[in-house]
Amino acid sequence: MPTSQIDMTPDTVPAGLRPEALMRHMRMLCEEIGPRPSAAPQERQAADAVEALLLRMGIYDIQRQIFKSPNSIGWMTLPCFMAGLLGVGLAFVGGLWGRIVGGLLLLGSSAVTYHLLFAAPPFFQRWIARWPSQNVIARVPARGRAAQTLYLVGHLDSQKQRFQFPPPLTWMMRAQTSLPVVVGVAGGAVLFGAALFEAPVPPFWLGLLGVAYLYAVLGAVVDELQLHVEGANDNASAISVLLGVAETLQQQPLERSEVVLLFTGCEEVGCVGMEHYLQAAAPPVDGTLWIDLEMVGTGELCVVTRHGISYLSSYRPDPALVEVVARVAQRQPWLRLKGKAMVILEEVATLRRHGYRAVCLAGTDARGRLPNWHRLADRLEAIEADTLSRAACATWELLRELDRRGDLTP
Ligand SMILES: [Zn+2]
């Protein structure tokens, strides 16, 4: 039986996927470079380091895409929340026109916020995308004629500590992210109703709306003032897995699948790198399958079966891909891979919005949350080398399974 047909066991893990090899990459990213803010020099340094390592492995088909991006998510959320606050203020002082303009501002704020929950760029993106960032794209050809392209995705940047995203209490997350959308629609309706019937807006309503937007603005400002996290789990863990898989692929290329390793910039500010890649490279929807890795360095490994960070914005991965992951998990129980609905927003949102077939592998803690998500505790010390290695093995086995199947047409 050719080796491509034999399942991996803990004793036959290739060198590149073993804990010590992956932790070498982790130390390079977390200790030599440290936090990698979106569009900052450290993000570029990570891109340079990844490229140098790939070249050393003998992978020469590497491209770099440069694009412009906002350098913080606050450039999107703060204008939305401030527009809401301004709308309430106008309704308070401004008579009929104050209510109409105020209502429009609330509805507009709600609509933009809603799109942000799917990582869709706001209409004012071109004015806030002012900092250069980059994607690194490496291709590993198939041994034979390639019938499909398998994409592996991991983002280079790391987030600030953010107490609104996620809030300290788990149950608050989806309620809090739904709030600006609901408040904008409800508040807008009240203001328009008042304008239509030439009635005053009850001060209680205005007070409630004002408090909601003030809470959102102040929370966003507090978050903007936080330090950047080291991002060991989010997402150096994914970068190290991609590098480990690249090394393994160099030694054992897939039979009939080309693999593209896509290291994206500016994921943390609305998946800007992925959006740019899809626009600029326009990969075909047919014949490409996408595996995104997020925070795979600790906890229980899962394939995410439902994504989304609010009650209003869930999205699903490609069902056929989830089934293939389930098949790998069933055949190799030692990988301890499960299916799980998670509170998460990442590049699968962008990919699914554009019609691509994508799935995400992530790690979760015992309570089903992303461990140390956007907290300063997301450091190298919190990484479990064994989990990281299992994530790399799961990714590798998933690639091999997809290569064996060849065609996933539903
Ligand atoms: Zn991430």
Coordinates of C-alpha atoms and ligand atoms in Angstrom, one line a residue:
M1 CA 0.0 0.0 0.0
P2 CA 1.5 3.4 -0.9
T3 CA 2.2 5.6 2.2
S4 CA -0.5 8.1 1.1
Q5 CA -3.1 5.4 1.9
I6 CA -1.8 4.6 5.4
D7 CA -3.2 6.5 8.4
M8 CA -0.8 8.4 10.6
T9 CA -0.3 7.2 14.2
P10 CA 1.3 9.0 17.1
D11 CA 4.4 7.0 16.4
T12 CA 4.6 8.0 12.7
V13 CA 4.2 11.8 13.0
P14 CA 6.5 13.5 10.4
A15 CA 9.3 15.6 11.9
G16 CA 7.8 18.9 10.8
L17 CA 4.5 18.2 12.7
R18 CA 6.1 17.2 16.0
P19 CA 5.9 19.5 19.1
E20 CA 9.6 20.5 19.1
A21 CA 9.5 21.6 15.4
L22 CA 6.3 23.6 15.9
M23 CA 7.5 25.2 19.1
R24 CA 10.6 26.5 17.3
H25 CA 8.3 28.5 15.0
M26 CA 6.3 29.6 18.0
R27 CA 9.4 31.0 19.7
M28 CA 10.4 32.8 16.6
L29 CA 7.0 34.5 16.4
C30 CA 6.3 35.2 20.0
E31 CA 9.8 35.8 21.5
E32 CA 11.8 37.2 18.6
I33 CA 9.0 39.3 17.1
G34 CA 6.4 39.5 19.9
P35 CA 3.0 41.2 19.4
R36 CA 2.2 41.8 15.7
P37 CA -0.3 44.6 15.4
S38 CA -2.3 44.8 12.2
A39 CA -0.3 46.7 9.5
A40 CA 2.6 47.4 11.9
P41 CA 6.3 46.8 11.2
Q42 CA 6.1 43.6 13.4
E43 CA 3.4 42.1 11.2
R44 CA 5.8 42.7 8.2
Q45 CA 8.6 41.2 10.2
A46 CA 6.5 38.0 10.7
A47 CA 5.8 38.0 7.0
D48 CA 9.6 38.3 6.3
A49 CA 10.4 35.5 8.7
V50 CA 7.8 33.2 7.2
E51 CA 9.1 33.8 3.7
A52 CA 12.7 33.2 4.8
L53 CA 11.7 29.9 6.4
L54 CA 9.7 28.7 3.4
L55 CA 12.7 29.5 1.1
R56 CA 15.0 27.5 3.4
M57 CA 12.6 24.6 3.1
G58 CA 13.0 24.8 -0.7
I59 CA 9.6 26.4 -1.4
Y60 CA 10.3 29.0 -4.0
D61 CA 6.9 29.8 -5.5
I62 CA 6.2 32.6 -3.1
Q63 CA 4.3 35.8 -3.8
R64 CA 3.7 38.8 -1.6
Q65 CA 0.6 41.1 -2.0
I66 CA 0.7 44.5 -0.5
F67 CA -2.5 46.3 0.3
K68 CA -3.8 49.1 2.5
S69 CA -5.8 48.5 5.7
P70 CA -7.1 50.3 8.8
N71 CA -4.8 49.4 11.7
S72 CA -7.5 49.0 14.3
I73 CA -11.1 47.7 14.4
G74 CA -11.9 50.9 16.3
W75 CA -11.8 52.8 12.9
M76 CA -15.0 50.9 12.1
T77 CA -16.8 50.5 15.4
L78 CA -16.2 54.0 16.8
P79 CA -17.7 55.9 13.9
C80 CA -20.8 53.6 14.0
F81 CA -21.3 54.1 17.8
M82 CA -20.6 57.8 17.6
A83 CA -23.1 58.3 14.7
G84 CA -25.7 56.6 17.0
L85 CA -24.8 58.9 19.9
L86 CA -25.0 62.0 17.6
G87 CA -28.4 60.8 16.3
V88 CA -29.8 60.6 19.8
G89 CA -28.4 64.1 20.6
L90 CA -30.0 65.6 17.4
A91 CA -33.3 64.0 18.3
F92 CA -33.0 65.5 21.8
V93 CA -32.5 69.1 20.6
G94 CA -33.5 69.3 17.0
G95 CA -37.4 69.2 16.6
L96 CA -38.7 67.5 13.4
W97 CA -35.5 67.5 11.4
G98 CA -33.5 66.5 14.4
R99 CA -35.8 63.4 14.7
I100 CA -35.5 62.6 11.0
V101 CA -31.7 63.0 10.7
G102 CA -31.3 61.3 14.1
G103 CA -33.4 58.4 12.9
L104 CA -31.3 58.1 9.7
L105 CA -28.0 58.1 11.7
L106 CA -29.3 55.3 14.0
L107 CA -30.5 53.2 11.1
G108 CA -27.2 53.8 9.2
S109 CA -25.2 52.9 12.3
S110 CA -27.2 49.7 12.7
A111 CA -26.7 48.6 9.0
V112 CA -22.9 49.2 9.0
T113 CA -22.6 47.4 12.4
Y114 CA -24.6 44.5 11.0
H115 CA -22.2 44.1 8.1
L116 CA -19.2 44.2 10.3
L117 CA -20.5 41.1 12.1
F118 CA -19.8 39.2 8.8
A119 CA -16.4 40.9 8.4
A120 CA -17.8 42.9 5.4
P121 CA -15.9 46.2 4.8
P122 CA -17.9 49.4 5.7
F123 CA -18.7 51.9 2.9
F124 CA -16.0 54.3 4.3
Q125 CA -13.3 51.6 4.1
R126 CA -11.2 53.5 1.5
W127 CA -10.9 56.5 3.9
I128 CA -9.7 54.5 6.8
A129 CA -7.5 52.0 4.9
R130 CA -4.3 54.0 5.2
W131 CA -1.6 51.6 6.4
P132 CA 0.3 49.1 4.3
S133 CA 0.0 45.4 5.1
Q134 CA 0.7 42.2 3.3
N135 CA -0.3 38.6 2.4
V136 CA 2.3 35.9 1.8
I137 CA 1.2 33.2 -0.6
A138 CA 3.2 30.1 -1.1
R139 CA 2.4 27.3 -3.6
V140 CA 3.4 23.6 -3.3
P141 CA 2.6 21.8 -6.5
A142 CA 1.0 18.3 -6.6
R143 CA 3.2 15.3 -7.5
G144 CA 1.0 14.6 -10.6
R145 CA -1.5 16.7 -12.4
A146 CA -3.5 18.9 -10.0
A147 CA -7.2 18.4 -10.0
Q148 CA -7.9 20.8 -7.1
T149 CA -6.3 23.5 -5.0
L150 CA -6.4 23.2 -1.2
Y151 CA -5.9 26.4 0.7
L152 CA -4.5 26.6 4.2
V153 CA -5.1 29.9 5.9
G154 CA -3.5 31.5 9.0
H155 CA -3.3 35.2 9.9
L156 CA 0.0 37.0 10.7
D157 CA -1.4 39.8 12.9
S158 CA -2.4 39.9 16.6
Q159 CA -5.2 41.9 18.3
K160 CA -5.2 44.3 21.2
Q161 CA -6.5 43.2 24.5
R162 CA -10.3 44.0 24.2
F163 CA -12.8 43.9 27.0
Q164 CA -15.7 44.4 24.6
F165 CA -14.5 41.6 22.3
P166 CA -15.1 39.3 24.1
P167 CA -16.5 40.7 27.4
P168 CA -15.4 39.0 30.6
L169 CA -18.8 37.2 31.0
T170 CA -19.3 34.6 28.3
W171 CA -23.0 35.1 28.0
M172 CA -22.6 38.8 27.4
M173 CA -20.7 38.4 24.1
R174 CA -23.5 37.6 21.7
A175 CA -26.0 39.9 23.5
Q176 CA -23.6 42.8 23.5
T177 CA -22.6 42.5 19.8
S178 CA -26.3 42.2 18.8
L179 CA -27.2 45.4 20.8
P180 CA -25.9 48.1 18.5
V181 CA -27.9 46.5 15.6
V182 CA -31.1 46.1 17.6
V183 CA -30.9 49.5 19.3
G184 CA -30.2 51.3 15.9
V185 CA -33.3 49.7 14.3
A186 CA -35.6 50.2 17.3
G187 CA -34.3 53.7 18.0
G188 CA -34.6 54.7 14.4
A189 CA -38.2 53.4 14.2
V190 CA -39.1 55.4 17.3
L191 CA -37.6 58.6 16.0
F192 CA -39.2 58.2 12.6
G193 CA -42.6 57.4 14.2
A194 CA -42.2 60.6 16.3
A195 CA -41.4 62.6 13.2
L196 CA -44.3 61.2 11.3
F197 CA -46.9 61.9 14.0
E198 CA -45.2 65.1 15.0
A199 CA -45.1 63.8 18.5
P200 CA -42.3 64.4 21.0
V201 CA -40.0 61.4 21.7
P202 CA -40.5 60.1 25.2
P203 CA -37.4 61.3 27.2
F204 CA -37.2 57.8 28.8
W205 CA -36.6 56.3 25.3
L206 CA -34.0 58.9 24.4
G207 CA -32.2 58.4 27.7
L208 CA -32.1 54.6 27.2
L209 CA -30.7 55.0 23.6
G210 CA -28.2 57.6 24.8
V211 CA -26.9 55.3 27.6
A212 CA -26.6 52.3 25.2
Y213 CA -24.5 54.3 22.7
L214 CA -22.4 56.0 25.5
Y215 CA -21.6 52.5 26.9
A216 CA -20.6 51.4 23.4
V217 CA -18.4 54.4 22.7
L218 CA -16.7 54.4 26.1
G219 CA -16.1 50.6 25.9
A220 CA -14.5 51.0 22.4
V221 CA -12.3 53.9 23.6
V222 CA -11.1 51.8 26.6
D223 CA -10.3 49.0 24.2
E224 CA -8.4 51.2 21.9
L225 CA -6.1 52.2 24.8
Q226 CA -5.2 48.6 25.6
L227 CA -1.8 46.9 24.7
H228 CA -1.4 44.5 21.9
V229 CA -1.4 40.8 22.9
E230 CA 1.5 38.5 22.1
G231 CA -0.9 36.4 20.1
A232 CA 0.7 33.0 20.7
N233 CA -2.6 31.2 20.4
D234 CA -4.2 33.9 18.2
N235 CA -2.7 33.2 15.7
A236 CA 1.0 32.3 15.9
S237 CA -0.3 28.7 16.5
A238 CA -1.8 28.7 13.0
I239 CA 1.3 30.1 11.4
S240 CA 3.5 27.4 13.0
V241 CA 1.1 24.7 11.8
L242 CA 1.2 26.1 8.3
L243 CA 5.0 26.1 8.4
G244 CA 5.0 22.5 9.8
V245 CA 2.7 21.4 7.0
A246 CA 4.8 23.2 4.4
E247 CA 7.9 21.3 5.5
T248 CA 6.0 18.0 5.4
L249 CA 4.5 18.7 2.0
Q250 CA 8.0 19.4 0.6
Q251 CA 8.9 15.9 1.6
Q252 CA 5.6 14.2 0.7
P253 CA 3.7 16.3 -1.9
L254 CA 0.0 15.4 -2.4
E255 CA -0.8 13.3 -5.5
R256 CA -3.3 15.4 -7.2
S257 CA -3.8 18.5 -5.1
E258 CA -1.8 21.7 -5.2
V259 CA -1.6 23.3 -1.8
V260 CA -1.5 27.1 -1.3
L261 CA -0.3 28.4 2.1
L262 CA -2.0 31.7 2.6
F263 CA -0.5 33.8 5.4
T264 CA -2.9 36.8 5.7
G265 CA -2.3 40.3 7.1
C266 CA -4.9 42.4 9.0
E267 CA -7.4 39.7 9.8
E268 CA -8.0 41.3 13.2
V269 CA -9.4 44.5 11.6
G270 CA -12.1 42.8 9.5
C271 CA -10.3 40.1 7.5
V272 CA -8.8 42.8 5.2
G273 CA -6.0 40.6 3.9
M274 CA -8.4 37.8 2.9
E275 CA -10.8 40.3 1.2
H276 CA -7.9 41.7 -0.7
Y277 CA -6.6 38.3 -1.8
L278 CA -10.0 37.2 -3.1
Q279 CA -10.4 40.5 -5.0
A280 CA -6.9 40.6 -6.4
A281 CA -6.2 36.9 -7.2
A282 CA -9.8 35.9 -7.9
P283 CA -9.3 32.2 -7.3
P284 CA -12.0 30.0 -8.8
V285 CA -14.9 28.9 -6.6
D286 CA -14.9 25.5 -8.2
G287 CA -11.9 23.3 -7.5
T288 CA -10.7 25.2 -4.4
L289 CA -11.3 24.1 -0.8
W290 CA -10.2 26.3 2.2
I291 CA -9.1 25.3 5.6
D292 CA -8.7 28.2 8.1
L293 CA -6.8 27.7 11.4
E294 CA -7.6 29.8 14.4
M295 CA -6.2 29.5 17.9
V296 CA -5.1 25.8 17.7
G297 CA -2.4 25.9 20.4
T298 CA -4.4 24.9 23.4
G299 CA -7.6 23.3 24.7
E300 CA -9.8 20.8 22.8
L301 CA -9.5 20.8 19.0
C302 CA -12.7 21.3 17.0
V303 CA -14.1 21.8 13.6
V304 CA -16.4 24.8 13.9
T305 CA -19.9 23.7 12.8
R306 CA -21.5 27.2 13.3
H307 CA -19.8 30.6 13.6
G308 CA -20.8 34.1 14.5
I309 CA -20.4 36.5 17.4
S310 CA -24.0 37.8 17.7
Y311 CA -27.5 36.4 17.7
L312 CA -28.1 38.0 14.3
S313 CA -25.0 36.9 12.4
S314 CA -24.4 33.2 12.4
Y315 CA -22.8 31.6 9.3
R316 CA -21.9 28.0 8.5
P317 CA -19.0 26.2 7.1
D318 CA -19.2 24.0 3.9
P319 CA -21.1 20.9 5.1
A320 CA -19.1 18.5 2.8
L321 CA -15.8 19.7 4.3
V322 CA -17.2 19.3 7.8
E323 CA -18.1 15.7 6.9
V324 CA -14.6 15.0 5.7
V325 CA -13.2 16.4 9.0
A326 CA -15.7 14.1 10.9
R327 CA -14.4 11.2 8.9
V328 CA -10.8 11.9 9.7
A329 CA -11.8 12.3 13.4
Q330 CA -13.6 9.0 13.4
R331 CA -10.7 7.1 11.7
Q332 CA -8.1 8.6 14.0
P333 CA -9.5 9.0 17.5
W334 CA -6.1 10.0 18.9
L335 CA -6.5 13.4 17.2
R336 CA -9.4 14.1 19.6
L337 CA -11.1 16.3 17.1
K338 CA -14.8 17.2 17.7
G339 CA -17.5 19.3 16.0
K340 CA -18.6 22.4 17.8
A341 CA -20.7 25.5 17.4
M342 CA -18.6 28.4 18.5
V343 CA -18.7 32.2 19.2
I344 CA -16.0 33.1 16.6
L345 CA -15.6 35.5 13.7
E346 CA -12.8 34.8 11.2
E347 CA -11.9 34.5 7.6
V348 CA -14.4 31.8 6.9
A349 CA -17.0 34.6 7.1
T350 CA -15.3 36.4 4.2
L351 CA -14.8 33.2 2.2
R352 CA -18.5 32.1 2.6
R353 CA -19.7 35.6 1.8
H354 CA -17.9 35.2 -1.6
G355 CA -19.3 31.7 -2.1
Y356 CA -16.1 29.6 -1.3
R357 CA -16.1 26.2 0.4
A358 CA -14.4 26.7 3.7
V359 CA -14.1 25.3 7.2
C360 CA -12.3 26.3 10.3
L361 CA -10.3 24.3 12.9
A362 CA -10.0 25.9 16.3
G363 CA -9.2 25.2 19.9
T364 CA -11.7 25.6 22.8
D365 CA -11.5 25.6 26.6
A366 CA -13.7 23.3 28.8
R367 CA -16.5 25.9 28.7
G368 CA -16.5 26.1 24.9
R369 CA -14.8 29.5 24.7
L370 CA -11.7 30.5 22.8
P371 CA -8.8 30.3 25.3
N372 CA -7.3 33.7 26.3
W373 CA -9.1 35.3 23.3
H374 CA -7.9 38.9 23.0
R375 CA -6.3 39.0 26.4
L376 CA -2.7 39.7 27.5
A377 CA -2.7 36.1 28.9
D378 CA -2.4 34.9 25.3
R379 CA 1.3 34.1 25.7
L380 CA 3.7 31.4 24.7
E381 CA 3.6 29.9 28.2
A382 CA -0.1 29.1 27.7
I383 CA 0.6 27.0 24.6
E384 CA 0.3 23.2 24.9
A385 CA 2.9 21.8 22.5
D386 CA 1.0 18.5 22.3
T387 CA -2.2 20.2 21.3
L388 CA -0.4 22.2 18.7
S389 CA 1.1 19.0 17.2
R390 CA -2.3 17.3 17.1
A391 CA -3.7 20.3 15.3
A392 CA -0.9 20.1 12.7
C393 CA -1.5 16.3 12.4
A394 CA -5.2 16.9 12.0
T395 CA -4.6 19.5 9.3
W396 CA -2.2 17.2 7.5
E397 CA -4.5 14.2 7.6
L398 CA -7.4 16.4 6.4
L399 CA -5.2 17.5 3.4
R400 CA -4.4 13.8 2.6
E401 CA -8.0 12.8 2.9
L402 CA -9.1 15.6 0.6
D403 CA -6.4 14.6 -1.8
R404 CA -7.5 10.9 -1.8
R405 CA -11.2 11.9 -2.4
G406 CA -10.2 14.3 -5.2
D407 CA -13.7 15.6 -5.9
L408 CA -16.0 17.0 -3.3
T409 CA -18.7 18.2 -5.7
P410 CA -22.0 17.9 -3.7
Ligands
ZN1 ZN -7.4 35.1 15.1

